[in-house]
XYZ file of C-alpha atoms in Angstrom:
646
model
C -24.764 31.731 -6.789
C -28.018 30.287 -7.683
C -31.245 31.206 -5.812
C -31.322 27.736 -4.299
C -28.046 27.805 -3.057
C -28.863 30.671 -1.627
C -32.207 29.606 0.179
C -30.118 26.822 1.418
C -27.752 28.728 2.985
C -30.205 31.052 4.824
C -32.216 27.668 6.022
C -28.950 26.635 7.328
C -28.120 29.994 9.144
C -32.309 29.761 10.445
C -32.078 26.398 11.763
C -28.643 27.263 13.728
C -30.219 30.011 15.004
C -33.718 28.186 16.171
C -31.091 25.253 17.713
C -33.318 22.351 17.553
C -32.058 18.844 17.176
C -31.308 16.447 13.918
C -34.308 14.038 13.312
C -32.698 11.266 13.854
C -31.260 12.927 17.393
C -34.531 13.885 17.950
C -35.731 10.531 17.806
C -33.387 9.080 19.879
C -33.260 11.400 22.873
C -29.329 11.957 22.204
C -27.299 14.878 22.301
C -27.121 16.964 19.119
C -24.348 19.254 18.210
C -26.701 20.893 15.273
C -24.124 20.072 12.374
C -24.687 18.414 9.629
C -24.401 15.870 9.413
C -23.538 15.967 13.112
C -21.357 14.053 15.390
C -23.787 11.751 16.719
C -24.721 10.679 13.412
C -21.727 10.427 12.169
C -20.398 8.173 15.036
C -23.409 5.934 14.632
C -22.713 5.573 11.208
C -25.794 6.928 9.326
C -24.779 10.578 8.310
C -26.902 10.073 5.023
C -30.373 10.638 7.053
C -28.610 13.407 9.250
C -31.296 15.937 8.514
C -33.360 19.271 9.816
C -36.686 20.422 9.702
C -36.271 23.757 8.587
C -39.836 24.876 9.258
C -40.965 26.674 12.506
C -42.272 24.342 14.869
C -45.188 25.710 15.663
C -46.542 26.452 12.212
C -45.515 22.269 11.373
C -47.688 20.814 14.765
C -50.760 23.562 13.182
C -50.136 22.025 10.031
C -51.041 18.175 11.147
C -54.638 17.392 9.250
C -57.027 16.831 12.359
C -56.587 12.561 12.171
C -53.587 12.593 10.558
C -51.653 9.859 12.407
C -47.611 11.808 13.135
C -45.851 8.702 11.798
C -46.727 10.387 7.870
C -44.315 13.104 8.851
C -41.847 10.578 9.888
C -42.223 8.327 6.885
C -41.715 11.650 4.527
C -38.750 12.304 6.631
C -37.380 8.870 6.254
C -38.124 9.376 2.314
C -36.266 12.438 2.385
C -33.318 11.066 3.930
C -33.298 8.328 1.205
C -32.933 10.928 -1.529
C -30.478 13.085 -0.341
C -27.468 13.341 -2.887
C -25.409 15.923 -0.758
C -23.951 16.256 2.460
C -21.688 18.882 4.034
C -19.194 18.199 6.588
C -19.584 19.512 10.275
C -18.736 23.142 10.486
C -16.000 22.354 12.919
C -14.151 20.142 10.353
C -10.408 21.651 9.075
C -10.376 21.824 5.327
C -9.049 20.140 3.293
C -8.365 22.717 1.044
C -4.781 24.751 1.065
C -4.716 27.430 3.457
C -4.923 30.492 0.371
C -8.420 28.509 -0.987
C -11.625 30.670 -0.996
C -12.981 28.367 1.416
C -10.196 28.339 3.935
C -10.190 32.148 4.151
C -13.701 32.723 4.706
C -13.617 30.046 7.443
C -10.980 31.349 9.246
C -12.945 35.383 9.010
C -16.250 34.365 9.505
C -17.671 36.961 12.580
C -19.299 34.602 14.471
C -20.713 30.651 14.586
C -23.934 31.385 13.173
C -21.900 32.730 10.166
C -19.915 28.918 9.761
C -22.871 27.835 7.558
C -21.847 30.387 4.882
C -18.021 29.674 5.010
C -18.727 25.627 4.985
C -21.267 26.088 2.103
C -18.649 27.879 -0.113
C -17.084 24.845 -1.095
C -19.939 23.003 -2.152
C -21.158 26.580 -3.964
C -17.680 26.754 -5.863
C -18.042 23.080 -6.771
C -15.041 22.106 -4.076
C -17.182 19.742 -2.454
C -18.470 16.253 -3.141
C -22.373 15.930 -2.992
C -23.012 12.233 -4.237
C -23.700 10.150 -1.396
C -23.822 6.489 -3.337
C -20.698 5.916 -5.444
C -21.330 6.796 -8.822
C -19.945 4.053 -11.079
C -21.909 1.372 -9.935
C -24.969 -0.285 -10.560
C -26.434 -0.431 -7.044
C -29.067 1.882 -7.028
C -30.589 1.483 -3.314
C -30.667 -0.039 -0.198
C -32.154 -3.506 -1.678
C -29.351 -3.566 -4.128
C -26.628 -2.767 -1.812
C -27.892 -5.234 0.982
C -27.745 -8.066 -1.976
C -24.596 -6.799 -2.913
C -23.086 -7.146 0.476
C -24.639 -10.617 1.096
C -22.692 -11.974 -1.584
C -19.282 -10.300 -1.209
C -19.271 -10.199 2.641
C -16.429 -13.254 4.419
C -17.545 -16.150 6.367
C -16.324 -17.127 9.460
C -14.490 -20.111 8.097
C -12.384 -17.416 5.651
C -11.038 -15.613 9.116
C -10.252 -18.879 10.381
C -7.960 -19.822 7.555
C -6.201 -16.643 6.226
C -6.288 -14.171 8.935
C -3.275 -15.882 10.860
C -1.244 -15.483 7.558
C -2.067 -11.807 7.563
C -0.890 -11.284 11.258
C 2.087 -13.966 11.028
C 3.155 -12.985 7.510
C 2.210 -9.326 6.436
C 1.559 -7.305 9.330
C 5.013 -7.569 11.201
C 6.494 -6.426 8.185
C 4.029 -4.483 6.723
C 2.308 -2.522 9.695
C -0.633 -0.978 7.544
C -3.316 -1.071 10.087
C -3.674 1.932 12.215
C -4.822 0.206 15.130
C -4.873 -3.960 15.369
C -5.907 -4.237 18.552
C -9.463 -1.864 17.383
C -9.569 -4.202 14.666
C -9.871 -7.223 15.598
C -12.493 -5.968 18.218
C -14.526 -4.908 15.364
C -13.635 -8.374 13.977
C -15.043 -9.988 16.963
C -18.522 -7.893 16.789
C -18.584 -8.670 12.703
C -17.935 -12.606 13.369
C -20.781 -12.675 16.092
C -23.220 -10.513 13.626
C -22.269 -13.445 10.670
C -22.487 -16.381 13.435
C -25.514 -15.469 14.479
C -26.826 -15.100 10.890
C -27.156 -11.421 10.515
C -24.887 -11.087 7.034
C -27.474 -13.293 5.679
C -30.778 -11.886 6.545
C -31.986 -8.861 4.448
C -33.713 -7.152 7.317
C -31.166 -7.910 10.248
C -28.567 -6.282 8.148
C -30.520 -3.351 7.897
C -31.304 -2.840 11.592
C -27.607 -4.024 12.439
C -26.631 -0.861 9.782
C -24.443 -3.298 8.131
C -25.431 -1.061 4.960
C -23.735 2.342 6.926
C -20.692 3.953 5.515
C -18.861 2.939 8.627
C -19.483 -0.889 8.285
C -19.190 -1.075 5.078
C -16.031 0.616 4.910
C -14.723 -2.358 7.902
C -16.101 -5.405 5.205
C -13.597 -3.481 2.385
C -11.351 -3.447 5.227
C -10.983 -6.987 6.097
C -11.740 -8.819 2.887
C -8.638 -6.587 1.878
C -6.978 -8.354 5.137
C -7.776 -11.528 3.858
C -6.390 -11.008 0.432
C -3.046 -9.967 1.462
C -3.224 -13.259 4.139
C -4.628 -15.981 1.793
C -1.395 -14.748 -0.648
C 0.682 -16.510 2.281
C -1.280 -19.580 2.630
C -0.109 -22.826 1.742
C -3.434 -23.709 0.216
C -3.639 -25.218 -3.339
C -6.614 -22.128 -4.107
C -4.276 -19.431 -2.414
C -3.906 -17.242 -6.028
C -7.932 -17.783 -6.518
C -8.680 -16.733 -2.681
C -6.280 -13.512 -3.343
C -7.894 -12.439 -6.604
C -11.970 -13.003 -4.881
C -10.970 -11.520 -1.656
C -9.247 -8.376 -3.499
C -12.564 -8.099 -5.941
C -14.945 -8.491 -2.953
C -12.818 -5.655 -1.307
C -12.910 -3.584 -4.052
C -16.766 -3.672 -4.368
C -17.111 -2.978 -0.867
C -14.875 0.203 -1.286
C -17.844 1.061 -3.813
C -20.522 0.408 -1.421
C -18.353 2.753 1.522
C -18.226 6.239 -1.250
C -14.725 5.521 -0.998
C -14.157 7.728 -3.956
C -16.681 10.573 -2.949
C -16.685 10.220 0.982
C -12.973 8.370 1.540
C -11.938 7.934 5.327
C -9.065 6.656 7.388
C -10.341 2.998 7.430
C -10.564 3.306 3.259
C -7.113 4.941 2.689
C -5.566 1.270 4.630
C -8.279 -0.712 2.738
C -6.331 0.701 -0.548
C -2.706 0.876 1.026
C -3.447 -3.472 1.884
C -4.887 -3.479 -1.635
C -1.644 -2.018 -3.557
C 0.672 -4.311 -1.461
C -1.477 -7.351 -2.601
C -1.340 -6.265 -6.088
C 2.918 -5.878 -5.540
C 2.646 -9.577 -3.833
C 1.307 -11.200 -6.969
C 3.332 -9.411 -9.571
C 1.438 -6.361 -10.600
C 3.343 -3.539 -8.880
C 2.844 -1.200 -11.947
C -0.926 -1.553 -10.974
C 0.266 -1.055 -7.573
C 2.119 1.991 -8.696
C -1.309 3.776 -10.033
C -3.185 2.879 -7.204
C -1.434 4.444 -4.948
C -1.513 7.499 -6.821
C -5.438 7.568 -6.349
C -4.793 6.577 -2.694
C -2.639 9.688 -1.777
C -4.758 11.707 -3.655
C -7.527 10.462 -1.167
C -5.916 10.911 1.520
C -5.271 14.348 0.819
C -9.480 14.659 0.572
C -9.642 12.878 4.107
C -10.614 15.452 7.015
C -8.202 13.812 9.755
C -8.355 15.120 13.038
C -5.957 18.008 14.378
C -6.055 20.238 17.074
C -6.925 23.653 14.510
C -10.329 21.608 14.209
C -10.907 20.554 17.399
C -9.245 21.586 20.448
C -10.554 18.404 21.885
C -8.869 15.853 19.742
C -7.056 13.156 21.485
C -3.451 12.945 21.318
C -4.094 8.921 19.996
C -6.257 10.532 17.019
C -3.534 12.812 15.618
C -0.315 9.965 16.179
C -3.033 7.526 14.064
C -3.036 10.366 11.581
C 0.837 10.868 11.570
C 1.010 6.773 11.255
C -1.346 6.474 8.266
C 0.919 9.243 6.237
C 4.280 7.757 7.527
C 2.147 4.091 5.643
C 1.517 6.227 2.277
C 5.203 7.508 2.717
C 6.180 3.937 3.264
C 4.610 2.474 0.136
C 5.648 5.258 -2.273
C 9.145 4.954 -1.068
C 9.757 1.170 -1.884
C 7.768 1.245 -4.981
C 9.557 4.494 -6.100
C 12.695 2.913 -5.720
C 12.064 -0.577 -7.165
C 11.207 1.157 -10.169
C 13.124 3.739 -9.994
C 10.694 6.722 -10.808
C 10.135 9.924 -9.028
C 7.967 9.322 -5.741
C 4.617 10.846 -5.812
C 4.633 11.975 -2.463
C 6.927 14.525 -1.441
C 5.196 16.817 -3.857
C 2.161 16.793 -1.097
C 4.249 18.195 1.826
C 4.306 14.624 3.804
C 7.936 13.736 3.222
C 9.045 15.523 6.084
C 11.556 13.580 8.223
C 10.921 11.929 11.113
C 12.529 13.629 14.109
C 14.616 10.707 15.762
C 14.114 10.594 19.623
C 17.602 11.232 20.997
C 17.591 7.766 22.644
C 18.007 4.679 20.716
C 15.472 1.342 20.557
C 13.422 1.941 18.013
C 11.353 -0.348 16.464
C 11.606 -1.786 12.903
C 8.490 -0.511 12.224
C 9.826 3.343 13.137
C 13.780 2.835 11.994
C 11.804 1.667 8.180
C 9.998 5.363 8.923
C 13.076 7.103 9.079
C 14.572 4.846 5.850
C 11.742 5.663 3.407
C 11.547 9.356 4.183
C 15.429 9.126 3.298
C 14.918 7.679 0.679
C 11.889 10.032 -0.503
C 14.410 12.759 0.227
C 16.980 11.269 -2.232
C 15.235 10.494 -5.329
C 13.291 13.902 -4.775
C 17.121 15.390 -4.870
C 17.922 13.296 -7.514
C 15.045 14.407 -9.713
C 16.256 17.992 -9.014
C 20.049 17.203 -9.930
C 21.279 17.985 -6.339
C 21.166 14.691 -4.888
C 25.065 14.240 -6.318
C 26.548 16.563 -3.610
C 24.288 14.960 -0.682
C 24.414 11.407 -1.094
C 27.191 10.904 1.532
C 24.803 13.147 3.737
C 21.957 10.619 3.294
C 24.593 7.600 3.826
C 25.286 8.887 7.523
C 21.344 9.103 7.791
C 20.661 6.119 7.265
C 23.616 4.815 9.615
C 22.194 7.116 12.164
C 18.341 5.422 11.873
C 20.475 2.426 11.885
C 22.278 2.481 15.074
C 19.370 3.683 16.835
C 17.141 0.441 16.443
C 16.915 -1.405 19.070
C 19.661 -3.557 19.377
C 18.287 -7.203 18.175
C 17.886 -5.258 14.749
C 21.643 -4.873 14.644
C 22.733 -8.223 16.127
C 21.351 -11.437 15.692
C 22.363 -12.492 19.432
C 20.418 -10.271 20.827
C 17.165 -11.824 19.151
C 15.314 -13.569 21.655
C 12.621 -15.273 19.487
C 11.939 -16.382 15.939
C 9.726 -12.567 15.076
C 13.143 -10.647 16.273
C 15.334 -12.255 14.274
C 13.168 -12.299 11.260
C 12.595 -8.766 11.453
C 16.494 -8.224 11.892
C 16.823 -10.041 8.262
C 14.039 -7.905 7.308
C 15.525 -4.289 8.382
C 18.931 -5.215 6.900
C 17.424 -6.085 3.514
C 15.342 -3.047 3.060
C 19.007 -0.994 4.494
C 21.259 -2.699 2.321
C 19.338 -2.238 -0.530
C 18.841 1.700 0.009
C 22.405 1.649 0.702
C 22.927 0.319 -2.491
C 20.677 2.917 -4.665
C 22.588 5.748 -3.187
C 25.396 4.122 -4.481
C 24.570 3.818 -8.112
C 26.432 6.250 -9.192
C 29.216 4.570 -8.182
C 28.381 1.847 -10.034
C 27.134 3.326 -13.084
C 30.822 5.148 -13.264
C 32.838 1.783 -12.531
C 35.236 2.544 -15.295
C 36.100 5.945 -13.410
C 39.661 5.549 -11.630
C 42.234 7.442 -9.265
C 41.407 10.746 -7.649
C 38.032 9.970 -6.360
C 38.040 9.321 -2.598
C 34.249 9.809 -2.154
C 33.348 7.625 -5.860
C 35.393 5.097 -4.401
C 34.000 5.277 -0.790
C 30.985 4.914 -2.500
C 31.870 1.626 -4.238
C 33.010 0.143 -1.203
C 29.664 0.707 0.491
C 27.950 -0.351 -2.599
C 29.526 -3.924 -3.419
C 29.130 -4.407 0.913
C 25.568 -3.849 0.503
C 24.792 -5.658 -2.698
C 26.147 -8.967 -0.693
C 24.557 -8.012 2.741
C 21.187 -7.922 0.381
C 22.022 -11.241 -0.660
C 23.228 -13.176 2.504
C 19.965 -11.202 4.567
C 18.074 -12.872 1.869
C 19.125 -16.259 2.168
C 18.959 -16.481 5.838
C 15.611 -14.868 5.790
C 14.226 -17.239 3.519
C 15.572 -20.383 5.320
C 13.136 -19.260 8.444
C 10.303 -17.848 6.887
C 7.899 -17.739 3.721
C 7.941 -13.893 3.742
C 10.816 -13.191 1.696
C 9.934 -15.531 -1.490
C 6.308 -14.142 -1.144
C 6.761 -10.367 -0.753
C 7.815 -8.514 -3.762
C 9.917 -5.952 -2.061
C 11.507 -8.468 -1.090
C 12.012 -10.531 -4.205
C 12.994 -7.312 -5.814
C 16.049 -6.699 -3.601
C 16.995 -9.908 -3.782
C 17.194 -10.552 -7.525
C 18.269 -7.247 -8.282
C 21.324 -7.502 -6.232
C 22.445 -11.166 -7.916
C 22.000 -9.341 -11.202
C 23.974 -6.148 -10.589
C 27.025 -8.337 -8.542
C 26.952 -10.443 -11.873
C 26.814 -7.128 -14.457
C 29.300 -5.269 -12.591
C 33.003 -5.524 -13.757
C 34.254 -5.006 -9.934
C 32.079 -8.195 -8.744
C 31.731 -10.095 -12.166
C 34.200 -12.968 -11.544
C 34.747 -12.643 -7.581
C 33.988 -16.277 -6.257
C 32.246 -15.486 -3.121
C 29.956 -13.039 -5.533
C 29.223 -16.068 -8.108
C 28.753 -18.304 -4.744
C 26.328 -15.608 -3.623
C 24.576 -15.812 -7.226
C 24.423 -19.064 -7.275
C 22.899 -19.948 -4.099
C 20.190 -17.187 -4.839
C 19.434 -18.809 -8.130
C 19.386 -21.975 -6.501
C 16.620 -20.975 -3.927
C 14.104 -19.380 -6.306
C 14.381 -22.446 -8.564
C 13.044 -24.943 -5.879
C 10.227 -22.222 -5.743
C 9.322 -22.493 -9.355
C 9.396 -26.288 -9.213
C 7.732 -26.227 -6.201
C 4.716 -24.162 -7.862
C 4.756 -25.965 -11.437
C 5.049 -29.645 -9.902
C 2.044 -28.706 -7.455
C 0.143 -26.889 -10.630
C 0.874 -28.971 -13.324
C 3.519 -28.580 -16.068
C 1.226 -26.515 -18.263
C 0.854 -23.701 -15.832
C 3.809 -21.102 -17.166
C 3.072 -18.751 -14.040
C 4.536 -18.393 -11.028
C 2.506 -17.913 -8.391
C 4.955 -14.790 -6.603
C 7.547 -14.397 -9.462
C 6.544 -11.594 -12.023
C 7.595 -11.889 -15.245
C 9.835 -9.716 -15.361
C 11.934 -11.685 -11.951
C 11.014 -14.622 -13.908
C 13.033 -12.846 -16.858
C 15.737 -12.461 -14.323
C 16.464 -15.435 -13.143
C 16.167 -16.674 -16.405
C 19.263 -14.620 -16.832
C 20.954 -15.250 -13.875
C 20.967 -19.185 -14.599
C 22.048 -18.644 -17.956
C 24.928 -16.697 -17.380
C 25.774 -18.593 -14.224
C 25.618 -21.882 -16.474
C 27.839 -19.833 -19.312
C 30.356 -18.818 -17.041
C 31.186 -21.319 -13.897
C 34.493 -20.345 -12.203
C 36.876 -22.604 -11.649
C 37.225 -22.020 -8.162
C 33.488 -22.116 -7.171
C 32.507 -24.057 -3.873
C 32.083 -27.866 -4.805
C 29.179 -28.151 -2.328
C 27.326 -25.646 -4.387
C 24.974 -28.352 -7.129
C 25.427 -27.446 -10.474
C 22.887 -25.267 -12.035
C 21.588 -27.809 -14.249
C 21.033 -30.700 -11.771
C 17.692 -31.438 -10.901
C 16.033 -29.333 -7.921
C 14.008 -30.967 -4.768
C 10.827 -29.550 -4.799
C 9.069 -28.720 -0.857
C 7.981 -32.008 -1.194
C 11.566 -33.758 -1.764
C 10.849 -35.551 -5.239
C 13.342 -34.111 -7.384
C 12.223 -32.062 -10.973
C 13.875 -31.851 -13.582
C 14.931 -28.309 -13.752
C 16.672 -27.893 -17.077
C 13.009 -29.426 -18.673
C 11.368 -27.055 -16.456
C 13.159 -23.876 -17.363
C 13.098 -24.454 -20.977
C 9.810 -24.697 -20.310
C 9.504 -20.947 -18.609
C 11.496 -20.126 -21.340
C 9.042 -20.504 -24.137
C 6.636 -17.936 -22.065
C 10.070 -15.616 -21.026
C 12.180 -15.989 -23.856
C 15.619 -14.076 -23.267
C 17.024 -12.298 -26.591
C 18.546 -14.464 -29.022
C 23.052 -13.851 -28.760
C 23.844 -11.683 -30.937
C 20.345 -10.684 -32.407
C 21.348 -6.757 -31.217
C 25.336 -5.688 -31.652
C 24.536 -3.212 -28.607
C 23.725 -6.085 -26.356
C 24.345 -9.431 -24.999
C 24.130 -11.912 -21.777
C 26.991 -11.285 -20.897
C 28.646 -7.711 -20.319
C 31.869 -8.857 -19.707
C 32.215 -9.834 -23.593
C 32.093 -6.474 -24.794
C 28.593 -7.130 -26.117
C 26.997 -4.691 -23.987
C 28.431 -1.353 -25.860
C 27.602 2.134 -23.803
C 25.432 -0.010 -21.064
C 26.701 0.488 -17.784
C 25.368 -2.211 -15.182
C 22.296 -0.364 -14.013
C 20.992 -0.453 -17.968
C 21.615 -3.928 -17.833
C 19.450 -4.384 -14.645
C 16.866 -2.203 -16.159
C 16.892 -3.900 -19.237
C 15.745 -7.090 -17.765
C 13.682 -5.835 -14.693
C 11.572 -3.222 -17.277
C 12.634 -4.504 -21.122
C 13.999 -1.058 -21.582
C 17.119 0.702 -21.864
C 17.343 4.662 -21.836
C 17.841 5.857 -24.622
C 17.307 3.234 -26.867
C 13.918 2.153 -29.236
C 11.636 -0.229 -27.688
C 11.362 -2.523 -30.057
C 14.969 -2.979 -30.574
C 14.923 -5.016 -27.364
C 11.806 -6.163 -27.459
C 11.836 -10.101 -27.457
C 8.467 -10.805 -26.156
C-alpha cells in the first residue's frame, strides 16, 4: 500500500470522525449520511461531485485572503469534482465480492463504523474496484462533449408516439424485461415534458435538468433500447433502419451511463432489451456474447438485500429476484436454441423457483419455472447425469404446467385477444422444451423393444413436435409476434424440420400437412418483405439465414416428396403465394432467387449426406445432425468445409 492510499484512508477515517456534511449536501441544506458518495447524492443522480473537505474547519474559514470573495472555494470545489476519476461505494453497500474475498472478510470484522472506511477501501487498494468515472473507450472527454453527444442520440417525441405501442403490444407481454412499467413510463412522462418543452435541445437546460447524470442517462439507453425492440414490430417501410439507429443510439448512451465501469439495474435491462433485439433481427450469436457481458455485469451490480440494509423494502429485493429470473430467462432460450451449455448456472442464480402451493400463475412466472428447468437440464446434460433425470424434469415441467392459471391451459377460458395469445405463447415455449428433453429419444429412433421409458419418451416427443407446430400456426393467424420473434421462429422451423428428418414422422400425412402449412406461412412472409423491398433485396427482414436455409429445405423436400394422400385444400408448394397485400408473387422465381444468396448443397456433392434422410444418403446422421446441419452448417464430428456450401 502506497503512501497515498494510505493518506486517503486516514482522511476518510478523519472526516467520519469530524461528521460534517458532503459539499453538495452542504449546499443544499439536505440530510447527509457522510458516505461517499452518499445517499443523497446518489438518489439525485450526481455521485461524481459527492465530495469532502477534509481540512479542519476552522483552519479553512482562517485561511480565506481578507477580500477573497467564498465563491473561489466553491468554484475549486466544483473543479475538483470535475476531475475526480474514482469513487467508492457507500460503506453500507454488500459486496459484490464472494463471501471468502479479502474485502468481504474485513467488512464483516471491522470493530466499529469509523473502521468501514478501511474495509471499503481494500477493494479499491487490491485493485477490486473500478475508479474511472467516464467510460473509457470513448471519445467524449467532458461535459460539452457528452451534452452534444446526447443531443444527437436522445428520441423525439414523435419516435414514442410511433414505436412505443409496438413495444408494449408486441414485446413486453411476452418478453417482460422491464422491472417496473408502471415507474417507467412515469419517467417517460417527465423525459417527454423535458424534450416538449425543449430541454434535450438546449446545452444549458440539459445541464441544470442533470440530463448529463448517470441516472438519466442510463433511462435515454433505457428507452431508445425500448424503441428498438418496438420499431422491429412496426409495420413501417424504415422499421429495419429505425431498429439498427435506435439500438446504436442505445448503445452510446450505455457509454455515456459507465455502464461498463459503474453498471446498475436500469443498464443490466437496457442490455437484456438489447440482446433480444439483436435475436429479433437474426443475430442471436451476437446475442449469445452479449449476454455473457450482461451477466457478468450483473454480477458487479450492488442490488439491494437486507445483509446491506436492514431497511430495504420488500419491492427492492422481489425487483432484484425479477431482474435475475430475466438473465435466467434469456440464457435459457438462447442456450437451448443453440444448444450450448448456459452461462448461468455457473453463477449460483439457477436456483428453482419455489412454486406457491396454489395454482394461477402467470405466464410470465410458469416461463420462470420452465427456463430454470431447462437451465437445470442442459447443466445435467453437460455433466452426463441428465440421462437418469430427464423423466424427473418431464413431471416438472407438467407440474409448472398445471399450475398456470387456467386460460394458459384452455383456450375457453381466454377472455380476450392478450389471454389467448399468451396461451399460444406458453404452449410453444412448453412444447418445445418438451421436445429437447426428448432428444434422446429421437437421436436413438432406430433403438427397439425393451425400452418403456425411450419409448415414453418418443411419444412425448413426436406430441410436442406437432403441438409446436399447430401453437404456431394459430399464433401467427392472430398476431405478428410469432413471425417476428426469433424464439419463436426457432421453435417453429425447427420442429417442421425434425418431423420431416425423423423416420417415425417422415411420411405421416398429418406431419407433411403440418410441414406444409408451416412452409406455406413463412413463404407469404418472404414475399411479403421482397415485393415491399424490391426483388434485389436477398434479406429477410426477421428470417436469419440460417431459417432462411431451412425453409429452403423444407420446400425442397416437401416439393421432392408430396404424399399421395396429402389434404387437397393444402396449394401446392410451387403455386404462387398472396403477399399481405393480396397480389400474388411468384414464389418459385422468388425462391430461386433466395437461393442464389442460400444455396443448399448440391445432391450428391458429399456421400455422407443428402436432402433427404430417408434415401440412405444421410450415413451415421441421426435427425438432430440433420437439424444442426442446417440451423448451424455443422455436423459433430465432421470437417467444416466438407459441408460448407456457402
Amino acid at each position: 500500500m502506497d503512501r497515498e492510499s494510505v493518506q486517503r484512508v486516514l482522511r476518510d477515517r478523519r472526516r467520519l470522525q469530524e461528521g460534517r456534511a458532503c459539499y453538495p449536501c452542504q449546499q443544499r441544506k439536505v440530510k447527509c449520511d457522510k458516505t461517499q458518495p452518499c445517499r443523497t447524492c446518489q438518489k439525485r443522480g450526481h455521485p461524481e461531485i459527492c465530495m469532502y473537505d477534509t481540512q479542519p474547519q476552522e483552519s479553512t474559514r482562517r485561511s480565506y485572503p481578507r477580500g477573497t470573495p467564498r465563491r473561489n472555494t466553491r468554484d475549486a470545489a466544483e473543479r475538483q469534482g470535475s476531475e475526480v476519476v474514482g469513487q467508492r461505494r457507500p460503506a453500507t453497500d454488500v459486496s459484490p465480492q464472494g463471501h471468502d474475498s479479502v474485502s468481504a472478510i474485513l467488512f464483516a470484522k471491522v470493530p466499529s463504523p469509523n473502521d468501514e472506511p478501511l474495509a471499503q477501501n481494500v477493494r479499491e487498494v487490491l485493485g477490486l474496484e473500478n475508479t474511472l468515472i467516464s467510460y473509457l473507450f470513448t471519445e467524449i472527454s467532458g461535459q460539452e462533449d457528452a451534452v452534444i453527444s446526447l443531443m444527437a442520440i436522445a428520441p423525439r417525441s414523435k419516435d414514442v408516439e410511433r414505436f412505443y405501442q409496438h413495444y408494449r403490444t408486441h414485446v413486453a407481454p411476452f418478453s417482460p424485461i422491464l422491472l417496473n412499467a408502471d415507474r417507467f413510463e412515469l419517467d417517460l412522462s417527465v423525459y417527454l415534458k423535458a424534450e416538449t418543452a425543449g430541454e434535450l435541445k438546449n446545452r444549458q437546460r440539459l445541464v441544470e435538468g442533470e440530463w448529463i447524470s448517470r441516472k438519466r442517462l442510463s433511462f435515454v439507453a433505457l428507452l431508445l433500447s425500448v424503441l428498438a425492440s418496438g420499431a422491429h414490430f412496426s409495420d413501417a417501410p424504415e422499421s429495419t433502419s429505425a431498429t439498427h439507429s435506435f439500438a446504436k443510439r442505445s448503445f452510446q448512451a450505455l457509454r455515456l451511463a459507465n455502464f461498463l465501469f459503474q453498471p446498475s439495474a436500469s443498464d443490466i435491462q437496457t442490455l437484456l432489451i438489447l440482446g433480444n433485439t439483436l435475436q429479433n433481427v437474426g443475430q442471436s450469436d451476437a446475442a449469445w456474447a452479449l449476454l455473457g457481458t450482461t451477466i457478468r455485469l450483473a454480477q458487479a451490480v450492488n442490488f439491494p438485500s437486507k445483509s446491506s440494509d436492514p431497511n430495504t423494502s420488500e419491492d427492492a429485493i422481489a425487483e432484484t429476484r425479477l431482474l435475475r429470473t430475466r438473465v435466467i430467462w434469456q440464457d435459457a432460450l438462447l442456450s437451448i436454441c443453440h444448444d450450448r451449455p448456459p452461462a448461468i448456472y455457473s453463477h449460483g442464480w439457477s436456483k428453482e423457483p419455489q412454486l406457491p402451493a396454489t395454482a394461477d400463475l402467470s405466464y410470465a412466472e410458469v416461463m420462470d419455472r420452465l427456463c430454470s428447468l431447462s437451465i437445470e437440464f442442459m447443466q445435467r446434460k453437460s455433466l452426463g447425469i441428465w440421462d437418469k433425470s430427464r423423466t424427473d424434469l418431464l413431471r416438472g415441467v407438467d407440474t409448472a404446467y398445471a399450475k398456470g392459471v387456467n386460460y394458459l391451459r384452455d383456450t375457453g377460458a381466454c377472455k380476450d385477444l392478450s389471454q389467448l395469445l399468451e396461451h399460444y405463447a406458453l404452449k410453444m415455449h412448453v412444447a418445445f422444451s418438451i421436445t429437447y428433453i426428448c432428444r434422446p429419444a429421437i437421436r436413438n429412433s432406430t433403438q427397439t423393444g425393451g425400452q418403456d421409458i425411450l419409448d415414453a419418451l418418443r411419444l412425448r416427443a413426436r406430441e410436442s413436435l406437432a403441438q409446436v407446430c399447430h401453437a404456431f400456426l394459430e399464433f401467427q393467424a392472430l398476431s405478428v409476434v410469432p413471425r417476428r420473434t426469433w424464439s419463436m421462429l426457432h421453435e417453429a422451423l425447427s420442429a417442421a424440420l425434425l418431423l420431416y428428418a425423423w423416420d417415425e414422422t417422415r411420411n405421416d400425412p398429418d406431419c407433411r400437412r403440418l410441414q406444409q402449412r408451416v412452409v406455406d406461412v413463412f413463404t407469404t412472409e418472404v414475399v411479403d418483405t421482397i415485393s415491399n423491398d424490391g426483388p434485389d433485396l436477398p434479406e429477410t427482414r426477421w428470417l436469419s439465414p440460417q431459417h432462411v436455409r431451412t425453409l429452403l429445405t423444407l420446400r425442397e423436400v416437401l416439393a421432392q416428396n408430396q404424399h399421395p394422400n396429402a389434404s387437397a385444400e393444402q396449394p401446392p408448394s410451387g403455386d404462387p403465394a398472396p403477399s399481405a397485400s393480396g397480389v400474388y408473387v411468384d414464389s418459385n422465381a422468388m425462391f430461386d432467387a433466395m437461393n442464389s444468396y442460400f444455396p443448399l448443397p448440391p445432391s450428391g456433392a458429399n456421400p455422407a449426406f443428402d436432402l433427404n434422410p430417408g434415401d440412405g444418403g444421410m450415413v451415421g446422421l441421426s435427425p438432430l445432425d440433420y437439424l444442426n446441419y442446417y440451423m448451424n452448417g455443422t455436423i459433430p464430428g465432421m470437417p467444416d468445409d466438407e459441408f460448407n456450401f456457402e
